[in-house]
Coordinates of C-alpha atoms and ligand atoms in Angstrom, one line a residue:
M1 CA -42.8 32.8 20.4
P2 CA -43.4 29.8 18.2
V3 CA -40.5 28.9 15.8
R4 CA -41.8 29.0 12.3
S5 CA -40.2 26.8 9.6
P6 CA -37.8 29.0 7.6
Y7 CA -39.0 27.7 4.4
P8 CA -42.1 29.3 2.6
D9 CA -45.5 27.6 3.0
V10 CA -46.6 25.1 0.4
E11 CA -50.1 25.0 -0.8
I12 CA -51.9 21.7 0.1
P13 CA -54.5 20.9 -2.6
E14 CA -57.9 19.3 -1.4
I15 CA -57.3 15.9 -3.0
S16 CA -57.5 12.2 -2.2
L17 CA -54.2 10.6 -1.9
F18 CA -54.8 8.4 -4.9
D19 CA -55.7 11.3 -7.3
F20 CA -52.5 13.0 -5.9
L21 CA -50.2 10.3 -6.9
F22 CA -52.1 8.6 -9.8
T23 CA -53.2 11.3 -12.1
D24 CA -50.0 12.3 -13.8
F25 CA -46.7 10.3 -14.0
G26 CA -44.8 12.9 -15.7
G27 CA -44.3 10.7 -18.9
R28 CA -42.9 7.9 -17.0
D29 CA -46.2 5.6 -17.2
A30 CA -44.2 2.8 -18.5
E31 CA -41.2 3.0 -16.1
P32 CA -40.8 0.9 -13.2
A33 CA -42.6 2.4 -10.1
L34 CA -41.5 -0.5 -7.6
I35 CA -39.0 -3.6 -8.3
D36 CA -38.6 -6.5 -6.1
G37 CA -35.1 -6.4 -5.2
G38 CA -34.8 -10.1 -4.8
S39 CA -36.5 -11.4 -8.0
G40 CA -36.2 -8.2 -10.1
A41 CA -40.0 -8.2 -11.0
S42 CA -41.4 -4.8 -11.5
I43 CA -44.5 -2.9 -11.7
S44 CA -44.7 0.2 -14.0
F45 CA -46.7 3.2 -12.9
A46 CA -49.4 2.6 -15.3
E47 CA -49.6 -1.1 -14.0
L48 CA -49.8 0.1 -10.6
R49 CA -52.7 2.4 -11.2
G50 CA -54.5 -0.4 -13.1
M51 CA -53.7 -3.0 -10.5
S52 CA -55.1 -0.6 -7.8
E53 CA -58.3 0.0 -9.7
R54 CA -58.9 -4.0 -10.1
I55 CA -58.3 -4.4 -6.5
A56 CA -60.8 -1.7 -5.6
A57 CA -63.3 -3.2 -8.0
A58 CA -62.8 -6.5 -6.3
L59 CA -63.0 -5.0 -2.9
A60 CA -66.4 -3.2 -3.6
E61 CA -67.6 -6.7 -5.2
R62 CA -66.9 -8.2 -1.7
G63 CA -68.9 -5.3 0.0
I64 CA -66.3 -2.9 1.1
T65 CA -67.4 0.6 1.0
K66 CA -66.5 4.0 2.1
G67 CA -65.1 4.1 5.4
D68 CA -64.5 0.5 5.8
V69 CA -61.1 -0.5 7.3
V70 CA -59.0 -3.3 5.6
G71 CA -55.7 -4.6 7.1
I72 CA -52.3 -5.4 5.4
F73 CA -50.1 -7.7 7.2
S74 CA -47.3 -8.3 4.7
P75 CA -43.5 -7.7 4.1
N76 CA -42.5 -5.2 1.5
T77 CA -43.1 -6.4 -2.0
P78 CA -44.2 -4.1 -5.0
Y79 CA -47.7 -5.6 -4.5
Y80 CA -47.9 -3.9 -1.2
A81 CA -48.4 -0.7 -3.1
A82 CA -50.9 -2.0 -5.3
V83 CA -52.9 -3.4 -2.2
F84 CA -52.6 -0.2 -0.3
H85 CA -53.6 2.1 -3.1
G86 CA -56.5 -0.3 -4.0
I87 CA -57.9 -0.1 -0.7
L88 CA -57.9 3.7 -0.8
R89 CA -59.2 3.6 -4.4
A90 CA -62.2 1.5 -3.0
N91 CA -62.9 4.6 -0.7
A92 CA -61.9 2.5 2.4
I93 CA -59.2 2.7 4.8
V94 CA -55.9 0.9 5.4
T95 CA -54.5 -0.2 8.7
S96 CA -51.0 -1.4 8.2
A97 CA -50.0 -4.1 10.9
N98 CA -46.2 -4.8 11.9
S99 CA -45.3 -7.9 10.0
L100 CA -43.5 -9.4 13.0
Y101 CA -46.9 -9.2 15.1
S102 CA -47.8 -12.4 17.1
P103 CA -51.7 -13.4 16.4
G104 CA -52.6 -11.5 19.7
E105 CA -51.0 -8.3 18.7
L106 CA -52.5 -8.5 15.3
A107 CA -56.0 -9.5 16.7
H108 CA -55.9 -6.5 19.0
Q109 CA -55.4 -4.3 15.9
L110 CA -58.1 -5.9 13.6
R111 CA -60.5 -5.7 16.5
D112 CA -59.4 -2.0 17.6
S113 CA -59.6 -0.8 14.0
G114 CA -62.8 -2.7 13.0
A115 CA -61.2 -4.3 10.0
K116 CA -63.3 -6.2 7.8
L117 CA -60.6 -7.9 5.7
L118 CA -57.0 -8.7 5.8
F119 CA -54.3 -9.0 3.1
T120 CA -51.4 -11.3 4.1
A121 CA -48.8 -13.3 2.4
S122 CA -48.5 -17.2 2.6
P123 CA -45.6 -17.3 5.1
F124 CA -47.6 -15.1 7.4
L125 CA -50.8 -17.1 6.9
D126 CA -50.6 -19.1 10.3
R127 CA -50.5 -16.0 12.2
A128 CA -52.9 -14.2 10.2
A129 CA -55.6 -17.0 10.3
A130 CA -55.0 -17.2 14.3
A131 CA -55.4 -13.5 14.5
V132 CA -58.8 -13.3 12.3
E133 CA -60.0 -16.1 14.5
Q134 CA -59.2 -14.3 17.7
A135 CA -60.7 -11.1 16.5
G136 CA -64.0 -12.9 15.7
L137 CA -63.9 -12.2 12.0
P138 CA -65.0 -15.1 9.5
A139 CA -62.2 -17.1 8.1
D140 CA -62.8 -16.0 4.7
S141 CA -61.8 -12.5 5.3
I142 CA -58.3 -13.2 4.4
I143 CA -56.6 -12.8 1.0
V144 CA -53.5 -14.2 0.7
L145 CA -51.3 -12.4 -2.0
D146 CA -49.4 -15.1 -3.4
G147 CA -52.1 -17.4 -3.0
A148 CA -52.8 -20.4 -0.5
E149 CA -55.2 -23.5 -0.7
G150 CA -58.7 -22.4 0.2
Y151 CA -58.0 -18.6 0.2
P152 CA -58.5 -16.0 -2.6
S153 CA -55.3 -14.6 -4.0
L154 CA -54.2 -11.3 -5.5
R155 CA -54.3 -12.9 -9.0
D156 CA -58.2 -13.7 -8.3
L157 CA -58.9 -10.3 -7.3
L158 CA -56.9 -8.7 -10.3
G159 CA -59.4 -11.0 -12.5
S160 CA -62.3 -9.3 -11.1
T161 CA -64.5 -8.0 -14.0
A162 CA -66.6 -5.8 -11.7
E163 CA -66.7 -2.0 -12.2
V164 CA -64.4 0.2 -10.3
P165 CA -66.3 2.1 -7.7
A166 CA -66.8 5.9 -8.1
A167 CA -64.3 7.7 -6.1
D168 CA -66.0 9.2 -3.1
V169 CA -63.2 10.7 -0.7
A170 CA -62.8 14.0 0.6
A171 CA -59.4 15.3 1.7
G172 CA -60.4 15.3 5.4
D173 CA -61.5 11.6 5.2
T174 CA -59.4 9.0 7.2
A175 CA -56.9 7.3 4.8
V176 CA -54.8 5.2 7.2
L177 CA -54.9 3.9 10.6
P178 CA -51.2 3.0 11.6
Y179 CA -50.7 2.0 15.2
S180 CA -48.6 4.0 17.8
S181 CA -48.4 4.1 21.6
G182 CA -47.9 7.9 21.5
T183 CA -46.7 9.4 24.9
T184 CA -48.4 6.8 27.1
G185 CA -50.5 3.5 27.1
L186 CA -51.1 0.8 24.5
A187 CA -51.0 1.0 20.7
K188 CA -53.6 3.1 19.3
G189 CA -54.9 3.8 16.0
V190 CA -53.5 7.1 14.6
I191 CA -56.1 8.7 12.3
L192 CA -54.3 10.1 9.3
T193 CA -56.4 11.8 6.6
H194 CA -55.8 12.2 2.9
R195 CA -54.9 15.7 3.7
N196 CA -52.4 14.8 6.2
L197 CA -50.6 12.3 4.0
V198 CA -50.8 14.8 0.8
A199 CA -49.4 17.6 3.2
N200 CA -46.5 15.6 4.6
L201 CA -45.4 14.6 1.0
L202 CA -45.5 18.1 -0.3
Q203 CA -43.5 19.2 2.9
I204 CA -41.0 16.6 2.4
Q205 CA -40.7 17.4 -1.3
Q206 CA -39.5 21.1 -0.5
M207 CA -36.6 19.6 1.5
G208 CA -35.1 17.2 -0.9
T209 CA -34.1 16.5 -4.3
V210 CA -35.9 13.2 -5.3
T211 CA -36.7 13.1 -9.0
G212 CA -38.0 10.7 -11.6
E213 CA -34.5 9.4 -11.9
T214 CA -33.9 8.6 -8.4
R215 CA -33.8 5.0 -7.2
I216 CA -34.9 4.6 -3.6
L217 CA -34.2 1.5 -1.4
A218 CA -37.2 0.4 0.6
V219 CA -35.7 -1.9 3.3
L220 CA -37.8 -0.2 6.2
P221 CA -41.0 -1.8 6.0
F222 CA -44.2 0.1 4.4
F223 CA -46.4 -0.8 7.4
H224 CA -44.6 1.8 9.4
I225 CA -45.1 5.3 8.5
Y226 CA -41.7 5.9 7.6
G227 CA -41.6 3.3 5.0
M228 CA -45.2 4.3 3.9
T229 CA -44.7 7.9 3.3
V230 CA -41.1 8.4 3.0
M231 CA -40.3 5.4 0.8
M232 CA -43.5 4.1 -0.8
N233 CA -45.5 7.2 -1.3
Q234 CA -42.7 9.8 -1.7
G235 CA -41.4 7.4 -4.6
L236 CA -44.8 7.3 -6.2
H237 CA -45.2 11.1 -5.9
A238 CA -41.6 11.9 -7.5
N239 CA -42.1 9.1 -10.1
A240 CA -39.0 7.6 -8.8
T241 CA -38.3 4.0 -8.6
V242 CA -38.6 2.1 -5.3
I243 CA -36.6 -1.0 -4.9
T244 CA -38.3 -3.2 -2.1
M245 CA -36.8 -5.8 0.3
P246 CA -38.8 -7.8 2.5
K247 CA -36.2 -7.6 5.5
F248 CA -33.1 -6.5 6.4
D249 CA -30.0 -8.8 5.4
L250 CA -26.7 -7.1 5.1
P251 CA -25.4 -8.8 2.1
E252 CA -28.6 -8.6 0.2
F253 CA -28.9 -5.0 1.2
L254 CA -25.5 -4.3 -0.2
R255 CA -25.9 -6.3 -3.2
I256 CA -29.3 -4.7 -4.1
I257 CA -27.9 -1.2 -3.6
S258 CA -24.9 -2.1 -6.0
E259 CA -26.9 -3.9 -8.5
Y260 CA -29.7 -1.3 -8.9
Q261 CA -27.5 1.6 -8.4
I262 CA -29.6 3.2 -5.6
Q263 CA -28.7 6.8 -4.8
R264 CA -30.9 7.0 -1.7
V265 CA -31.0 4.8 1.2
Y266 CA -33.4 5.5 4.2
I267 CA -32.3 3.8 7.5
A268 CA -32.9 3.7 11.1
P269 CA -29.7 4.2 13.2
P270 CA -28.9 0.3 13.8
V271 CA -28.2 0.1 9.9
A272 CA -25.6 2.9 10.3
V273 CA -23.6 0.6 12.7
A274 CA -23.4 -2.0 10.1
L275 CA -22.6 0.3 7.5
A276 CA -19.8 2.2 9.3
K277 CA -18.2 -1.1 10.9
H278 CA -18.9 -4.3 9.1
P279 CA -16.0 -5.6 7.0
I280 CA -18.1 -7.1 4.3
V281 CA -19.2 -3.4 3.2
D282 CA -16.0 -3.2 1.5
Q283 CA -16.7 -6.0 -0.8
Y284 CA -19.3 -4.0 -2.7
D285 CA -19.1 -1.0 -4.9
L286 CA -21.5 1.4 -3.2
S287 CA -20.3 4.4 -4.9
C288 CA -23.8 5.1 -6.4
I289 CA -25.2 6.2 -3.0
D290 CA -25.7 9.9 -2.8
I291 CA -27.6 10.2 0.4
I292 CA -28.2 8.2 3.5
F293 CA -31.1 9.5 5.5
S294 CA -31.6 8.5 9.2
G295 CA -34.6 8.6 11.1
A296 CA -36.8 6.9 13.8
A297 CA -34.3 7.1 16.4
P298 CA -31.3 9.3 17.6
L299 CA -28.5 8.9 15.2
D300 CA -24.9 9.1 16.9
A301 CA -23.2 11.9 14.9
E302 CA -19.7 10.2 15.2
L303 CA -21.1 7.0 13.7
G304 CA -22.8 8.9 11.1
H305 CA -19.7 10.6 9.9
A306 CA -17.9 7.4 9.8
M307 CA -20.5 5.8 7.6
G308 CA -20.7 9.0 5.3
K309 CA -16.6 8.9 5.0
R310 CA -16.5 5.1 4.4
L311 CA -19.3 5.3 1.8
G312 CA -18.3 8.8 0.3
C313 CA -21.9 10.0 0.7
T314 CA -24.0 12.7 2.4
V315 CA -25.5 11.6 5.6
L316 CA -28.7 13.5 6.7
Q317 CA -30.9 13.1 9.7
G318 CA -34.7 13.6 10.2
Y319 CA -37.1 13.4 13.0
G320 CA -40.6 12.3 13.0
M321 CA -43.4 10.5 14.6
T322 CA -46.5 8.3 13.3
E323 CA -49.0 11.1 14.6
L324 CA -47.1 13.6 12.4
S325 CA -47.6 11.5 9.0
P326 CA -44.5 11.4 10.0
V327 CA -41.9 13.9 9.2
S328 CA -41.8 17.5 10.9
H329 CA -38.1 18.2 10.9
C330 CA -35.2 17.2 8.7
M331 CA -31.8 18.1 7.3
P332 CA -32.5 19.2 3.5
D333 CA -30.5 17.5 0.9
D334 CA -27.9 20.6 0.4
R335 CA -27.2 21.1 4.1
A336 CA -24.9 18.3 5.0
D337 CA -22.9 21.0 7.0
L338 CA -25.6 20.9 9.8
D339 CA -24.5 19.3 12.9
L340 CA -25.4 15.6 12.5
N341 CA -26.6 15.6 15.9
S342 CA -29.6 17.6 14.9
S343 CA -32.5 16.7 12.9
G344 CA -32.4 20.0 10.9
F345 CA -35.3 22.6 10.4
A346 CA -38.9 22.4 10.5
L347 CA -40.7 21.5 7.3
P348 CA -42.8 24.1 5.5
N349 CA -46.2 24.9 7.0
I350 CA -44.9 23.8 10.4
E351 CA -44.7 25.9 13.7
C352 CA -43.0 24.5 16.7
K353 CA -42.9 25.4 20.5
L354 CA -40.3 24.2 23.1
V355 CA -42.3 24.0 26.4
D356 CA -40.6 23.2 29.8
P357 CA -42.6 20.1 31.1
E358 CA -42.3 21.3 34.7
T359 CA -43.3 25.1 34.4
G360 CA -45.3 24.9 31.1
E361 CA -43.3 28.0 29.9
E362 CA -42.1 28.3 26.5
V363 CA -38.3 28.2 26.4
G364 CA -36.2 29.9 23.5
P365 CA -33.1 29.0 21.8
G366 CA -30.3 27.6 24.0
G367 CA -33.2 26.2 26.3
R368 CA -34.6 22.7 26.6
G369 CA -38.4 22.0 26.3
E370 CA -40.9 19.3 25.2
L371 CA -41.4 19.7 21.4
W372 CA -44.9 20.7 20.3
V373 CA -45.7 20.6 16.6
K374 CA -48.5 22.2 14.8
G375 CA -49.1 22.0 10.9
P376 CA -51.2 20.2 8.2
N377 CA -49.4 16.7 8.8
V378 CA -50.6 16.6 12.4
M379 CA -52.9 13.6 13.0
V380 CA -56.7 14.1 13.7
G381 CA -56.4 12.0 16.7
Y382 CA -56.4 8.6 18.1
L383 CA -59.2 6.1 17.0
N384 CA -62.0 5.6 19.7
N385 CA -59.8 7.2 22.4
P386 CA -60.8 10.9 23.1
E387 CA -58.7 10.8 26.4
A388 CA -55.4 9.9 24.7
T389 CA -56.4 12.4 21.6
A390 CA -57.0 15.3 24.3
A391 CA -53.8 14.5 26.2
T392 CA -51.8 14.7 23.0
L393 CA -53.6 17.5 20.9
D394 CA -54.3 20.8 22.5
D395 CA -56.8 23.5 21.5
D396 CA -54.6 25.5 19.6
G397 CA -53.5 22.5 17.5
Y398 CA -50.3 21.6 18.8
L399 CA -49.4 17.9 19.0
H400 CA -47.2 17.4 22.4
T401 CA -44.5 14.9 21.0
G402 CA -43.0 13.7 24.4
D403 CA -39.6 14.4 23.0
V404 CA -37.4 17.0 24.6
A405 CA -35.4 19.2 22.0
E406 CA -33.3 22.2 21.5
V407 CA -33.4 24.9 19.0
T408 CA -30.5 27.1 17.7
E409 CA -31.0 30.9 16.7
D410 CA -31.1 29.6 13.1
G411 CA -34.0 27.2 13.7
V412 CA -32.0 24.0 13.7
F413 CA -33.7 21.5 16.1
S414 CA -31.9 18.7 18.1
I415 CA -33.6 15.9 19.9
V416 CA -32.1 15.4 23.2
D417 CA -34.4 13.4 25.3
R418 CA -37.7 11.9 25.9
V419 CA -40.3 12.5 28.5
K420 CA -42.8 9.7 27.4
E421 CA -42.8 6.2 28.4
L422 CA -42.2 4.9 24.9
I423 CA -39.0 2.9 24.4
K424 CA -37.5 2.6 20.9
Y425 CA -35.7 -0.7 19.9
K426 CA -33.9 -0.5 16.5
G427 CA -36.3 2.3 15.7
Y428 CA -39.2 0.1 16.3
Q429 CA -41.9 1.2 19.3
V430 CA -42.0 -0.8 22.4
P431 CA -44.8 0.5 24.6
P432 CA -43.9 -0.4 28.3
A433 CA -47.5 -0.4 29.3
E434 CA -48.0 -3.2 27.0
L435 CA -45.2 -5.4 28.4
E436 CA -46.1 -4.4 32.0
A437 CA -49.8 -5.6 31.2
L438 CA -48.4 -8.7 29.9
L439 CA -46.2 -9.5 32.8
L440 CA -48.8 -9.2 35.2
T441 CA -50.6 -11.9 33.7
N442 CA -48.0 -14.3 35.0
P443 CA -49.2 -15.7 38.0
K444 CA -45.6 -15.8 39.4
I445 CA -45.3 -12.1 38.9
A446 CA -46.7 -9.8 41.6
D447 CA -45.9 -6.4 40.0
A448 CA -43.7 -5.1 37.0
A449 CA -42.4 -2.0 35.4
V450 CA -40.5 -1.6 32.1
I451 CA -38.2 1.2 31.1
G452 CA -35.8 1.6 28.4
V453 CA -31.9 1.2 29.3
K454 CA -28.8 1.3 27.1
D455 CA -27.1 -2.0 26.3
D456 CA -23.2 -2.1 25.8
E457 CA -23.5 -0.8 22.3
G458 CA -25.4 2.4 23.4
E459 CA -28.7 0.8 21.9
E460 CA -31.8 1.1 23.7
V461 CA -33.4 -2.1 25.0
P462 CA -36.4 -2.8 27.1
K463 CA -35.6 -3.6 30.8
A464 CA -38.3 -5.1 33.3
F465 CA -38.3 -4.5 37.0
V466 CA -40.2 -7.5 38.3
V467 CA -41.5 -8.2 41.8
T468 CA -41.8 -11.9 42.5
Q469 CA -45.2 -13.2 43.9
Q470 CA -44.9 -14.3 47.5
G471 CA -44.3 -18.1 47.8
T472 CA -43.2 -18.4 44.4
E473 CA -40.0 -18.4 42.3
I474 CA -39.4 -17.2 38.8
T475 CA -36.0 -16.9 37.0
V476 CA -34.8 -14.1 34.7
D477 CA -34.8 -16.8 31.8
E478 CA -38.4 -17.4 32.5
V479 CA -39.4 -13.8 32.5
M480 CA -37.9 -13.2 29.3
S481 CA -39.2 -16.5 27.6
F482 CA -42.8 -15.8 29.0
V483 CA -42.8 -12.5 27.1
A484 CA -40.9 -13.6 24.0
E485 CA -43.6 -16.3 23.4
R486 CA -46.4 -13.8 23.2
I487 CA -45.2 -10.7 21.4
A488 CA -43.1 -9.6 18.2
P489 CA -39.3 -10.0 18.7
H490 CA -38.6 -6.2 18.8
K491 CA -40.8 -6.1 22.1
K492 CA -38.8 -8.7 24.0
V493 CA -37.7 -7.9 27.5
R494 CA -33.9 -7.9 27.2
V495 CA -32.8 -7.2 30.7
V496 CA -34.7 -8.3 34.0
E497 CA -34.0 -7.2 37.6
F498 CA -36.0 -8.5 40.6
I499 CA -37.0 -5.7 42.8
D500 CA -38.9 -5.5 46.2
E501 CA -41.3 -3.1 45.1
I502 CA -42.2 -0.9 42.0
P503 CA -41.9 2.9 43.0
K504 CA -45.3 4.4 42.6
S505 CA -47.1 7.8 43.0
A506 CA -49.7 8.1 45.6
S507 CA -52.3 7.7 42.4
G508 CA -50.5 4.5 41.7
K509 CA -48.7 5.6 38.7
I510 CA -45.3 4.1 38.0
L511 CA -42.4 6.4 38.9
R512 CA -40.4 5.7 35.9
K513 CA -38.1 8.6 36.9
D514 CA -37.2 6.8 40.0
L515 CA -36.3 3.6 38.1
R516 CA -34.3 5.6 35.6
A517 CA -32.5 7.2 38.4
R518 CA -31.9 3.9 40.1
E519 CA -30.5 2.7 36.7
N520 CA -28.2 5.6 36.4
A521 CA -27.1 5.3 39.9
G522 CA -25.6 2.0 39.1
Ligands
AYL601 P1 -42.7 6.6 15.5 N1 -34.1 11.6 17.0 C1 -34.5 11.0 18.1 N2 -35.7 10.2 18.3 C2 -36.2 10.1 17.1 C3 -35.8 10.6 15.8 C4 -34.5 11.2 15.8 N3 -34.2 11.7 14.6 N4 -37.0 10.2 14.9 C5 -37.9 9.7 15.7 N5 -37.6 9.5 17.0 C6 -38.3 9.0 18.1 O1 -44.1 6.8 15.8 C7 -39.1 10.1 19.0 O2 -39.0 9.7 20.2 O3 -42.3 7.3 14.1 C8 -40.4 10.0 18.4 O4 -41.4 10.4 19.2 O5 -42.5 5.1 15.3 C9 -40.7 8.5 18.0 O6 -39.4 8.2 17.3 C10 -41.6 8.4 16.9 O7 -41.9 7.1 16.5 C11 -38.1 10.8 9.2 C12 -39.1 9.7 8.8 C13 -38.4 10.0 11.3 C14 -39.6 8.9 9.9 C15 -39.4 9.0 11.0 C16 -40.0 8.2 12.1 C17 -41.3 8.2 12.5 C18 -41.1 7.1 13.6 C19 -37.8 10.8 10.4 O8 -37.7 11.4 8.2

């Protein structure tokens, strides 16, 4: 029997994300929607709507029309939200790229998504320009938010006198294309519709207590679905104020929390380590924090409790996946009594199954099985990849997460393992298939396989098993720097072991199980 959310269903209106967020600000039109935590510069709700409309007009002027894809390659700033919603208001689609990407990684996403334009910021211009060239796009397809010689800036776009295009979006149209490797293979465009995103905002709202008075810290990046939905768009939906940070820096993070009296902080587990343990935390008055919410990777309950005790706040955990828009499970604000090893209840409108990966049989409370999720927040599929879509979404509408979970009689879910290839480094995706393909381009490497292993602090890190090409020599350092020079820092190989042969099945698939067993043996 599927496990249904214990919460009553919410009605999901047939509406575009822009109309959903920007029709009514609950009287807070002139209040700050977003504040840059560094400079203090802010944008009000009404200004944000106006800016988005100007950007939409300027995009239309440049020939962007319904269904076109526009990339954003930028750190968090209040303008990120204006650009994001400007693109949607132009009836176009946002593809958000990881701001740490190398030119090669970004070029792949631009090409794969068919992006026509790219928004970036001047510190990222070198990488953006190289990527645009590699992707075969004209050099004038870049807009530099803060301006750069020879490129249009955000100010130029905001100065457009063109007409705002007529809204032409149905709820089932694609809104965003974030990239995720899912259960296997390379990063793929995840098709999330306006309905998916609106649904997840309403589902999340039922679990929480975010209001117009709430100040939310957005240190997690808006390019990732966690920052995009849970920070940026939840903030806008609740008419709350979102304080942005371009990157994580502990003293600055603590200063901003204290200065802006932040009540809600969303983190990934590595930040919990710093908050629970770092001595500098005692130098700041952080009594403003009500709730710290952790997601994107398993939170160690003991660490979570230590953090909550030190800061005198509630600590909650949620579970999600890019393909789920992203949240499918979380602990509601008023249930800090739940086991912090758990990820709480299924959100409204969600049904789950736990399925034994060996037998295909559904397992009940007490058993372990792969988590399957069905609901209005489940993606439509992967862009241009029917095989990967068919392997992830079944005919009954369940998304197979590749995560292994348990559920109690009361409907509390805990994620206990992962059966998919994916590695998570500090909450960021590291697709092993991508690192393996990259390693194989080195002439000194005959074969390679990558799995996640635990480092001394219990953090998951990518480890490469490498078979050296006969007659050549390669060192651990050479393997690591070969990878590091070509990809974003979170995807670096952090452990290397040379091996005679990569264990493979008869059909040539890497037997990751065997590598894991070898690792655990010692
Ligand atoms: P992606 N515990 C264990 N693993 C987790 C958890 C968790 N609480 N949350 C996410 N994961 C892993 O697409 C899991 O393997 O999305 C899952 O399949 O980058 C994978 O991360 C998905 O990685 C929120 C808001 C979680 C956002 C998110 C994260 C979305 C990350 C909870 O409330």
